XYZ file of C-alpha atoms in Angstrom:
329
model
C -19.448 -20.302 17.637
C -18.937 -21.904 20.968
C -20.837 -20.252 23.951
C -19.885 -21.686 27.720
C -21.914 -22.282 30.727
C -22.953 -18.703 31.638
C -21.658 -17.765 35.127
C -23.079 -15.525 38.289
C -21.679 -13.103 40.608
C -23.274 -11.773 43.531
C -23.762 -7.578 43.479
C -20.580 -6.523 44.976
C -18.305 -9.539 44.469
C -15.008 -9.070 43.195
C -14.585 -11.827 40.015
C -17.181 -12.132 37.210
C -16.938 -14.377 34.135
C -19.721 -15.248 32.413
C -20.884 -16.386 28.387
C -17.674 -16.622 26.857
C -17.370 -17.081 22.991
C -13.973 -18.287 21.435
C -13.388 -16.840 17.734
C -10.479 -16.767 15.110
C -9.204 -14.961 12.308
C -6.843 -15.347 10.851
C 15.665 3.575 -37.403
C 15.554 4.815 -40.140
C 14.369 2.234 -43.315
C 15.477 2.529 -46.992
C 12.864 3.012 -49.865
C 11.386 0.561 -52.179
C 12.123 0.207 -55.713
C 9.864 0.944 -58.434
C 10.087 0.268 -61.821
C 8.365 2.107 -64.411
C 7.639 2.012 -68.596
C 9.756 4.312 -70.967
C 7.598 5.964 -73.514
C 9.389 6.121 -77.439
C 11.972 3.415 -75.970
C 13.111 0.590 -78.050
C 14.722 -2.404 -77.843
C 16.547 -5.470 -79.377
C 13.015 -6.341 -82.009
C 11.841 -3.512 -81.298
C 9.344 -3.707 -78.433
C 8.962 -1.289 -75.669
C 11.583 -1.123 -73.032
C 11.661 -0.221 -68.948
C 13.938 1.855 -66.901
C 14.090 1.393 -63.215
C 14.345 3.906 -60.380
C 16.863 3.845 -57.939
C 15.849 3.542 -54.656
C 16.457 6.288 -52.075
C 18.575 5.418 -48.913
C 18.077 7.251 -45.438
C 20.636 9.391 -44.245
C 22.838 7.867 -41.366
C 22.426 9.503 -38.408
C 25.988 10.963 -37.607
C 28.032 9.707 -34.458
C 28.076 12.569 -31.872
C 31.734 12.908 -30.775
C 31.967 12.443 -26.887
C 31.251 15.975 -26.129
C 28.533 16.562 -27.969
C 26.756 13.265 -26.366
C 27.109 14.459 -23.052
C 25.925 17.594 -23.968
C 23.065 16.287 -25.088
C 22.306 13.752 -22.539
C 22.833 16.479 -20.190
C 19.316 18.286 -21.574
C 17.276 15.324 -19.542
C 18.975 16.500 -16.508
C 16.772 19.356 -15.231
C 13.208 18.279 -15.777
C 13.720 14.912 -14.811
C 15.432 15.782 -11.403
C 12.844 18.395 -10.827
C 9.858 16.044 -10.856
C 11.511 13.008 -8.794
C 12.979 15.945 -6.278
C 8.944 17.061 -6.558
C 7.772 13.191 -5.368
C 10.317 13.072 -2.644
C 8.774 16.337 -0.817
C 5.537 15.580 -1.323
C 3.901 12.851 -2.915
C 0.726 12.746 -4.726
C -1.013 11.089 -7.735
C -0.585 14.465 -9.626
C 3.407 14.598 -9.038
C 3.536 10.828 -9.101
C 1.820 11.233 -12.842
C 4.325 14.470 -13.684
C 6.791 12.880 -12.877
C 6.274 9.597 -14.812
C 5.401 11.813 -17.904
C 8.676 13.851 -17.291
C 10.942 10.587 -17.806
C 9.420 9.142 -20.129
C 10.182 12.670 -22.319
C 13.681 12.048 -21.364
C 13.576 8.528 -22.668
C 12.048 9.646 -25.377
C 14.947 11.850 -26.150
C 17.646 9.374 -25.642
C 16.174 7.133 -27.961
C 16.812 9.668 -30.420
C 20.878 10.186 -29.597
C 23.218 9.150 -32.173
C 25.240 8.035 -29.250
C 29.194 6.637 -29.877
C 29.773 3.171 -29.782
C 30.857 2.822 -26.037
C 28.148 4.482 -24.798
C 25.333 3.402 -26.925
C 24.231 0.397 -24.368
C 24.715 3.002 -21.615
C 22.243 5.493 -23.260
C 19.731 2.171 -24.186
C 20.196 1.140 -20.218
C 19.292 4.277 -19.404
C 16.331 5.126 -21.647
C 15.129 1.342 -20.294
C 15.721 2.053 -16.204
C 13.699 5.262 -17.068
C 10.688 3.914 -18.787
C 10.449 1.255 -16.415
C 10.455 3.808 -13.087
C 8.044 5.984 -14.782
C 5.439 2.667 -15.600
C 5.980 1.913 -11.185
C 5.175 6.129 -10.301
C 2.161 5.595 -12.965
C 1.286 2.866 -10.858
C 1.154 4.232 -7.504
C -0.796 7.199 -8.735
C -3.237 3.955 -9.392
C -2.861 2.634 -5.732
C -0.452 -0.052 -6.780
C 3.318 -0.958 -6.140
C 5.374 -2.082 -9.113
C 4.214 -5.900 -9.169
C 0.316 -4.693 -9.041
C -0.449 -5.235 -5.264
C -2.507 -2.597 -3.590
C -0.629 0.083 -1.602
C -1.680 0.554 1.876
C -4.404 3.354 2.024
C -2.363 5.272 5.026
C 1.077 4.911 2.974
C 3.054 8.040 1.811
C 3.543 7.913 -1.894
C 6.755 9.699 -1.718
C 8.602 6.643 0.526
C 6.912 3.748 -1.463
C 8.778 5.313 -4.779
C 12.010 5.656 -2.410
C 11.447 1.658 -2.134
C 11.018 0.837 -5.646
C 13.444 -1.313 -7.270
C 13.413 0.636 -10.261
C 14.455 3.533 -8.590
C 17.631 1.817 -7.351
C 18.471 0.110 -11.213
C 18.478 3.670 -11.828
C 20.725 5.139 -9.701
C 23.014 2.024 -10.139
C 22.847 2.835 -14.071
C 23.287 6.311 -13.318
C 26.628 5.776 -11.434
C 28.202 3.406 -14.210
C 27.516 6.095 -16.813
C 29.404 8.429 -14.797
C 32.465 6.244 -13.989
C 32.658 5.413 -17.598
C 33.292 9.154 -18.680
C 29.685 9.838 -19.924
C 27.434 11.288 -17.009
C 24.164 11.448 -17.749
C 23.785 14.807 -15.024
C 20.850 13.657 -13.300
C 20.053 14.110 -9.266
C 17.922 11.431 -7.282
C 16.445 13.460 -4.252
C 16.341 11.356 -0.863
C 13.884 9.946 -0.408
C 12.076 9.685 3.259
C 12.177 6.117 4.645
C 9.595 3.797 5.622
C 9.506 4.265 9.427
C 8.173 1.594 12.268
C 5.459 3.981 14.465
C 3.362 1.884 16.731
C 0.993 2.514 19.714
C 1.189 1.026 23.522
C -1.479 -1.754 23.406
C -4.574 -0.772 24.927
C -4.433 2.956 23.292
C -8.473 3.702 22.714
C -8.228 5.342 18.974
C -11.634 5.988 19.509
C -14.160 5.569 23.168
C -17.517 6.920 22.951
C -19.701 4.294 24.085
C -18.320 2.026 27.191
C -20.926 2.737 30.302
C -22.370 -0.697 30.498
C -21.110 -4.123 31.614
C -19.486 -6.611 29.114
C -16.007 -7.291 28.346
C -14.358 -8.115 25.413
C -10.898 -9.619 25.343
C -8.649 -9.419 22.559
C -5.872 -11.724 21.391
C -3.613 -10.620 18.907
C -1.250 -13.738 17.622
C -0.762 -12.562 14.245
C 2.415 -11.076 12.664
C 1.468 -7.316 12.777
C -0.019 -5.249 15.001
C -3.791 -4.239 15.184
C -6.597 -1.773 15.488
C -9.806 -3.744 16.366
C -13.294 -0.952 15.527
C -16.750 -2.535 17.508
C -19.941 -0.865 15.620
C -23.519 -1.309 16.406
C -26.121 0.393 14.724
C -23.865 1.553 11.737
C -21.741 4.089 14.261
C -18.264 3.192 15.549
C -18.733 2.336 19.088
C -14.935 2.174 20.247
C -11.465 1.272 18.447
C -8.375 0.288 20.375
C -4.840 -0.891 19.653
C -3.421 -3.858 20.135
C 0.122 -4.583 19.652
C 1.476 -7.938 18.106
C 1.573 -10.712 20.141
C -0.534 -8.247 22.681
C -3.878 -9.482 24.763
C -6.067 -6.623 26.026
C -9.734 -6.214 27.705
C -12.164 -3.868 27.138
C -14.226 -3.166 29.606
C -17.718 -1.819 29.786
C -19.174 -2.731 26.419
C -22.848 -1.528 26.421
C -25.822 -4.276 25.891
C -26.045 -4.465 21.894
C -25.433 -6.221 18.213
C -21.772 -5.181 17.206
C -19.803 -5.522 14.071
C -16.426 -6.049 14.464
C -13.661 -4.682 12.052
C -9.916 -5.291 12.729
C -7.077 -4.112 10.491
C -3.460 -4.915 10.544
C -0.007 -4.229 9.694
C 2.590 -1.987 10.776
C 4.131 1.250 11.368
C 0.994 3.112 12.346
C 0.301 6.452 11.061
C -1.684 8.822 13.109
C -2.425 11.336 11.256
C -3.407 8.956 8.489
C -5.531 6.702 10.577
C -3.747 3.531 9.186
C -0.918 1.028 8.395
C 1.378 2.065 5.600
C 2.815 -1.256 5.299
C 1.566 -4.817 5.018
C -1.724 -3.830 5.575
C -5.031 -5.915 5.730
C -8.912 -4.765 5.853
C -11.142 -7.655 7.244
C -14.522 -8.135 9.535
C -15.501 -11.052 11.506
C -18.967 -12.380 9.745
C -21.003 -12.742 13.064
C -21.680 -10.338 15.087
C -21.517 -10.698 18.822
C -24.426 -9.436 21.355
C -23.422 -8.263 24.588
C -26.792 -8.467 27.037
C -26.967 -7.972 30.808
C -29.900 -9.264 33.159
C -30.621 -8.316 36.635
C -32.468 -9.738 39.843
C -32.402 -8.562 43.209
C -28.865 -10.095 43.895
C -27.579 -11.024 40.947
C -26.245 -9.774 38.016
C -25.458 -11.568 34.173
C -23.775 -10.160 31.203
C -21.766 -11.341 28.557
C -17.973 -11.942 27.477
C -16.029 -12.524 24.387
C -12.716 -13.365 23.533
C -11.436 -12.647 19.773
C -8.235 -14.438 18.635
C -6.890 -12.716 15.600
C -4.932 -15.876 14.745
C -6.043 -19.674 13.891
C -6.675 -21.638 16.880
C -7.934 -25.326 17.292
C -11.695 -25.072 18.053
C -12.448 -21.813 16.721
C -15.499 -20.949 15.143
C -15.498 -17.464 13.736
C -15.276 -16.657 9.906
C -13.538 -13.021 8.896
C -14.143 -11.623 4.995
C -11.795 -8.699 3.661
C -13.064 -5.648 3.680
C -12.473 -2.935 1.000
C -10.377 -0.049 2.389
C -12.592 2.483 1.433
C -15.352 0.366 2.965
C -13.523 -0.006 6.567
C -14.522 2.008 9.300
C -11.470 4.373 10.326
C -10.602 4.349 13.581
């Protein structure tokens, strides 16, 4: 931490600048045989001889004429339509978990079609694209995107399954089924899109406790935008935005030990209190101490500047924070 030459102003005067602090952050199988001995049998010299069983062959599932497969493809339809329609209103770990359970029923059921030969890849395609979406719904019940990186805690499950990739090998494997003559029937809802919401920098999320003299500047350099929450004593002091790229004082910081908390990303949700996309959860390990002295004509207090980006000379470590740990807004 590097702390410059503090600095005086005279009651009254217009400029003040004083302790600054510069920190960063940055099928079906056959039987066996059997053989068994023949009782009063004989043979040749006379010894005992052996019959053997036949063995006992499965049946062969009968090809379903092209009708009757897309009848019976069609049964998957309903349900499975139903529960992605149910994700796209709403969704929530107990949809997200019907809904994986509902296609991997269907997939279950396809497996079982005695498909015809042109469409048995189709129907194996399908049964596939199905199992796979319902593993990536299974997964954001769990708080995780299909390659097993934690979803944003502000981010609507029903637009990060509209994003999955499985989702769209579906409908692509839906619409070849359907331009080859054997429609599988099913519906994908819309599903909403992830949206780019953002606050004027400088927007106090939270301002309960500025009546005293400091000043904190804030320098955001990163590549999203930021919410930056000042505790002291374990209660959230103040929390303000800061846009990417954006610089902002605060003004009025009270004498005090504060934590300091800073999340980013973007597209901010209000209601939610957070980022819903590429969002991050850290703290800056040392704490910073606003004081203020007084005389008869003079007065001293103290000023930081945070830099949420690497810069040459900057002392300041950050740690990640667990979500559930951070301090909302």
């Amino acid at each position: 931490m590097i702390i410059g030459p503090v600095r005086r102003r005279l009651l009254g005067a217009a400029a003040t600048v004083s302790a600054g602090v510069l920190l960063a952050a940055c099928g079906g199988s056959g039987a066996a045989s059997s053989q068994g001995t023949a009782s009063g049998g004989t043979s040749g010299g006379g010894g005992p001889g052996t019959t053997a069983a036949s063995p006992t062959a499965s049946p062969t599932p009968t090809e379903m004429t092209t009708s009757q497969y897309v009848a019976a493809v069609a049964t998957i339809d309903r349900p499975v339509s139903a529960a992605l329609s149910a994700v796209a209103t709403g969704g929530s770990k107990a949809r997200l978990n019907a809904a994986a359970t509902a296609l991997q029923t269907a997939a279950g059921r396809l497996d079982a079609v005695a498909a015809p030969a042109e469409a048995a890849q189709d129907t194996q395609d399908l049964s596939e694209k199905l199992k796979t979406l319902a593993g990536d719904l299974q997964s954001l019940a769990q708080g995780q995107d299909g390659d097993g990186n934690p979803v944003c805690a502000a981010a609507s499950p029903a637009v990060q399954a509209g994003k999955a990739g499985s989702l769209a090998a579906l409908s692509t494997q839906l619409k070849a089924m359907a331009a080859a003559g054997h429609p599988a029937g099913i519906t994908l809802p819309s599903f909403p899109k992830q949206q780019k919401r953002s606050l004027s920098t400088g927007t106090y999320l939270r301002d309960t406790d500025r009546s005293g003299n400091g000043r904190l500047t804030i320098e955001n350099g990163g590549d999203g935008d930021a919410v930056i929450t000042l505790t002291r004593s374990g209660s959230r002091s103040f929390a303000v935005y800061i846009r990417k790229n954006g610089s902002y004082t605060v003004r009025g910081v009270r004498d005090g030990t504060y934590t300091v908390y800073f999340t980013t990303g973007s597209d901010w949700d209000s209601g939610r209190k957070g980022f819903t996309s590429g969002c991050a959860y850290q703290k800056f390990d040392d704490t910073l101490k606003f004081t203020t002295k007084y005389t008869s004509t003079q007065i001293e207090y103290t000023t930081y500047t945070l830099s949420l980006y690497a810069v040459v000379g900057g002392t300041a470590r950050t740690s990640d924070v667990p979500p559930g740990q951070f301090p909302a807004p």
